[in-house]
XYZ file of N, CA and C in Angstrom:
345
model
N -74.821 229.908 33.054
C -73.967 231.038 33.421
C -72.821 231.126 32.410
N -72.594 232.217 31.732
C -71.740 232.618 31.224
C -70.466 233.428 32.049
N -69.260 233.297 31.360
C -68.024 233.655 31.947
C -67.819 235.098 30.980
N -67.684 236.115 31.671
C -67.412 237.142 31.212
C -65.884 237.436 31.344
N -65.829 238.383 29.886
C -64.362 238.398 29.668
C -64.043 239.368 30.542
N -64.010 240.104 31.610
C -62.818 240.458 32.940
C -63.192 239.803 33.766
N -63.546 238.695 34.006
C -63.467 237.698 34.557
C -62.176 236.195 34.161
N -62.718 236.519 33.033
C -60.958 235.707 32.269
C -60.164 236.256 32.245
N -60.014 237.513 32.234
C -58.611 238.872 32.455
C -58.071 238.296 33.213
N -59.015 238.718 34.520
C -58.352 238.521 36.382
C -57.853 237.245 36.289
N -58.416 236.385 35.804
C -57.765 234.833 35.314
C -56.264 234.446 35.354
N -56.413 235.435 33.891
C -55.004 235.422 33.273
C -54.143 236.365 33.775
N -54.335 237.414 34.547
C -53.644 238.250 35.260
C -52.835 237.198 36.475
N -53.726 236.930 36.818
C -53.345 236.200 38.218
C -52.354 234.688 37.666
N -52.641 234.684 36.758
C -51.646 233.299 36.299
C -50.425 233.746 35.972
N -50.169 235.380 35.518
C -49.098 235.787 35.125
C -48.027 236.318 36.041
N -48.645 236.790 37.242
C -48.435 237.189 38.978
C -47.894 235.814 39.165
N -48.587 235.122 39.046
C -47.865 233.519 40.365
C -46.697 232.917 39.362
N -46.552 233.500 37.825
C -45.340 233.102 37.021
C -43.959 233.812 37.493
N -44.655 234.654 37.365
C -43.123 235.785 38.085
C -42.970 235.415 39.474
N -43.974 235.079 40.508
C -43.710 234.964 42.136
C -43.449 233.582 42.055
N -43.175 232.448 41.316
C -42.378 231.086 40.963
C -40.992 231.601 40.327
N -41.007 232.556 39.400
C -39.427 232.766 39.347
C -38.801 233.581 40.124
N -39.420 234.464 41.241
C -38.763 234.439 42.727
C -38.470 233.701 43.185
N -39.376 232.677 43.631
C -39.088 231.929 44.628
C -37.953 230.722 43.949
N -37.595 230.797 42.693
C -36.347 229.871 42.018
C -35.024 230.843 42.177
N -35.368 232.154 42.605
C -34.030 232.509 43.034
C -34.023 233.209 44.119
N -35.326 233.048 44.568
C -34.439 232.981 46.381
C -33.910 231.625 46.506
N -34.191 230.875 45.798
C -34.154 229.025 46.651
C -32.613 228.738 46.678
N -31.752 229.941 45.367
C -30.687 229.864 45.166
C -29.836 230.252 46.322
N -30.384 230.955 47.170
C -29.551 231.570 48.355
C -29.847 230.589 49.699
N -30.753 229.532 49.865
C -31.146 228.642 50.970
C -29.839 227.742 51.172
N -29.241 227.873 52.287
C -28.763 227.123 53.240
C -28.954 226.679 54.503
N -28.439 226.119 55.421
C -28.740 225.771 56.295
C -28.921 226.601 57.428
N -29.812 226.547 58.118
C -30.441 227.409 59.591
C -31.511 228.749 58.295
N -31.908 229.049 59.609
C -33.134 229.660 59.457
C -32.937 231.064 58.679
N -31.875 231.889 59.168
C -31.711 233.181 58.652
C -31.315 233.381 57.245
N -30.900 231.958 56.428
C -31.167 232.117 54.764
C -32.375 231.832 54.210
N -33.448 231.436 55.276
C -34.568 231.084 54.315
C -35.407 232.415 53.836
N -35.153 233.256 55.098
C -35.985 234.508 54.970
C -34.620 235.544 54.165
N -34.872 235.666 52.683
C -34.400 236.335 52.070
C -35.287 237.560 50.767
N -34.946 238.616 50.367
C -36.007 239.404 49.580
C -36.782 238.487 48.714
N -35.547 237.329 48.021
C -36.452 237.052 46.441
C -37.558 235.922 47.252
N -37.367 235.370 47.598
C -38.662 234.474 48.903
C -39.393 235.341 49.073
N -39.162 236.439 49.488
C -39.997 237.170 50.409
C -40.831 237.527 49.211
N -40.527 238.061 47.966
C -41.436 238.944 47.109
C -42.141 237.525 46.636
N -41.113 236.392 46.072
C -42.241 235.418 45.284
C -42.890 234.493 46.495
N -43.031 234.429 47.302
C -44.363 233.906 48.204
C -45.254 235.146 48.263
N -44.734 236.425 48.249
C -45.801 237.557 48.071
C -46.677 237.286 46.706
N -45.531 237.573 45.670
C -46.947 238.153 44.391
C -47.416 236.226 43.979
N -46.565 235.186 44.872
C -47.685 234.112 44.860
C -49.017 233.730 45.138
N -48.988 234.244 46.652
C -50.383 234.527 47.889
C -51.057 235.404 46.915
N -50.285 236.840 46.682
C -51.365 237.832 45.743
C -51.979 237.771 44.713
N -51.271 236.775 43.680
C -51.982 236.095 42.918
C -53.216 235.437 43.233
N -53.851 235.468 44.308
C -55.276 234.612 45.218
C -56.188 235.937 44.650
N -55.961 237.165 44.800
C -56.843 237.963 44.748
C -57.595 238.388 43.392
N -56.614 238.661 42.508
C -57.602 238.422 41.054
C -58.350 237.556 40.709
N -57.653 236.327 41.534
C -58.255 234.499 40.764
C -59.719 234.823 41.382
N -59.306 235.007 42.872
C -60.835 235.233 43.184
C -61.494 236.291 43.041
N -61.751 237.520 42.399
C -62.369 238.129 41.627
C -62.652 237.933 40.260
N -62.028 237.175 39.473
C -62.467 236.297 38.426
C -63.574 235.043 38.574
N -63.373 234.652 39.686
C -64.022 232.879 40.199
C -65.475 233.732 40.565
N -65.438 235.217 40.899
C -67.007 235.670 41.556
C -67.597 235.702 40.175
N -67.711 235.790 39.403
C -68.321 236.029 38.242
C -68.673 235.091 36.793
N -67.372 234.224 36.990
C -67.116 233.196 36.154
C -67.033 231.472 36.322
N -67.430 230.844 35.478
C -67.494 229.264 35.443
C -66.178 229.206 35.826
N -66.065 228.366 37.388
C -64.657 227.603 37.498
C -64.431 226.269 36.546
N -65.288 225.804 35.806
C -64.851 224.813 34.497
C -64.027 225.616 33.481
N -64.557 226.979 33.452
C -63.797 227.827 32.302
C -62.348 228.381 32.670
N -62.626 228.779 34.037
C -61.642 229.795 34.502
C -60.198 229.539 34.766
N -60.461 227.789 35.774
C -59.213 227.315 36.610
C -58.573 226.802 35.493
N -58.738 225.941 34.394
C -57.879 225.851 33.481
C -56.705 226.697 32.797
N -57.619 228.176 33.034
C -56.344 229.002 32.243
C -55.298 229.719 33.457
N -55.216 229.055 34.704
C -54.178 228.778 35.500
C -53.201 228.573 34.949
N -53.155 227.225 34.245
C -51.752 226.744 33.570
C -51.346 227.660 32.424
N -51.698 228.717 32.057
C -50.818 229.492 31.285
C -49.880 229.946 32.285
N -49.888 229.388 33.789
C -48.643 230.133 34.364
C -47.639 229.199 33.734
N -47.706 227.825 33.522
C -46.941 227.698 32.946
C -45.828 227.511 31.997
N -46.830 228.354 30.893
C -46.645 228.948 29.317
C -45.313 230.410 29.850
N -45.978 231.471 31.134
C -44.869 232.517 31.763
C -44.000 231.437 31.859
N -43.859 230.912 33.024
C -42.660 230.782 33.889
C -41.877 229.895 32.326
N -42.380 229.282 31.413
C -41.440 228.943 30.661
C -40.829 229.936 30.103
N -40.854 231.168 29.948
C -40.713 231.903 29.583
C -39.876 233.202 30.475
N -40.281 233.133 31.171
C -39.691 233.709 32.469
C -37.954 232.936 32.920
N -38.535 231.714 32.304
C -36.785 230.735 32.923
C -35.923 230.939 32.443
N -36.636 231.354 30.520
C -35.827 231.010 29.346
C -34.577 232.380 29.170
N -35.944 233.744 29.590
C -35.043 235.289 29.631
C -34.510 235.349 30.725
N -34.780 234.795 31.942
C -34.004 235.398 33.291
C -33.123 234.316 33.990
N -33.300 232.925 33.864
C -32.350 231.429 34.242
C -31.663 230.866 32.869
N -31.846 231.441 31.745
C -31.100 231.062 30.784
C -31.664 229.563 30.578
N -32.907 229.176 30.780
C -33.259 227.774 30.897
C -33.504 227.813 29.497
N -32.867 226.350 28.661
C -33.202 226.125 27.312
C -34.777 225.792 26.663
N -35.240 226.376 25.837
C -36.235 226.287 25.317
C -36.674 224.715 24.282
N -36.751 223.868 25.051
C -36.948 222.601 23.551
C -37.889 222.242 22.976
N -37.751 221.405 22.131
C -38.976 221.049 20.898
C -40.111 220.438 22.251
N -39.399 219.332 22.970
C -40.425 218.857 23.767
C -41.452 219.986 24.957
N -41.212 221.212 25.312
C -41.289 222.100 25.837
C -42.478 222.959 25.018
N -41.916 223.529 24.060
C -43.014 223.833 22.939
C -43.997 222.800 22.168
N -43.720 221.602 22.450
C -45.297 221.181 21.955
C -45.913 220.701 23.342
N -45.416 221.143 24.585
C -46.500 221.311 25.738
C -47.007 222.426 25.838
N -46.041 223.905 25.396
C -47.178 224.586 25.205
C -47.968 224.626 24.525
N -48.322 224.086 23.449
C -49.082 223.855 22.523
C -50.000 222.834 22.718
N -50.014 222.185 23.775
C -51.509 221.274 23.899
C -51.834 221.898 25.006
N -51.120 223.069 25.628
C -51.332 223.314 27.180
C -52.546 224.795 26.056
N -52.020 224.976 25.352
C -53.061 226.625 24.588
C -53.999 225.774 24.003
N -53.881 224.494 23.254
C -55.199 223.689 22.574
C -55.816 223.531 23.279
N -55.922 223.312 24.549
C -56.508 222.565 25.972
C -57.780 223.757 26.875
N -56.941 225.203 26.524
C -57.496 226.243 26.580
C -58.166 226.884 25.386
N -58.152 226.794 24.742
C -58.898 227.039 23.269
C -60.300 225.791 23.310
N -59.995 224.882 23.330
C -61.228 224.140 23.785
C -62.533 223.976 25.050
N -61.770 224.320 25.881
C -62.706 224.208 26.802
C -63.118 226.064 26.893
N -62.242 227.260 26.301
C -63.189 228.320 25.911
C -63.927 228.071 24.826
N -63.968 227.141 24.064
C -65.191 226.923 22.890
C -66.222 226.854 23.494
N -65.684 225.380 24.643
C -67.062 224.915 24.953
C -68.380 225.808 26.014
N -67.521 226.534 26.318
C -68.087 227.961 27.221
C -69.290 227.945 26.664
């Protein structure tokens, strides 16, 4: 079985959805205090949304495609959210940071070879 490429789309779509619904949920987490009525706030509310919703491409990708090929390129969510931290949390970008993305894209470049 071969993995067809909108099947790796929905993949990578859905990895890019649960990047942004992780940098919700890092700033709703900013508003959590104690008792119940700070937990339920918008930015929670949207990033547990486009988190969960992120389920629906993955699995329209997973109907069609090798989960050896597919679930790996998950972790480009965390190629976004580094990226996502860097423009919207001001989170610093470092050398050690960029050569994880860089075995985290070698890691994906290989196992799409081996496809």
């Amino acid at each position: 079985m071969t993995t067809p490429i909108s099947s790796i789309l929905l993949v990578i779509s859905a990895s890019v959805i649960g990047s942004v619904g992780a940098l919700f949920l890092k700033l709703g987490a900013a508003h959590l205090k104690r008792g119940l009525r700070y937990l339920i706030n918008p930015q929670l509310a949207l990033g547990i949304g486009l988190f969960v919703g992120s389920s629906v491409p993955f699995l329209m990708g997973l109907k069609n495609g090798e989960l050896s090929v597919l679930y790996p390129m998950v972790s480009l969510s965390y190629v976004c959210s580094l990226f996502w931290s860097h423009l919207f949390l001001r989170e610093p970008i470092t050398r050690g940071k960029i050569g994880g993305l860089f075995l985290i894209a070698a890691g994906i470049v290989c196992i799409g070879i081996g496809r």
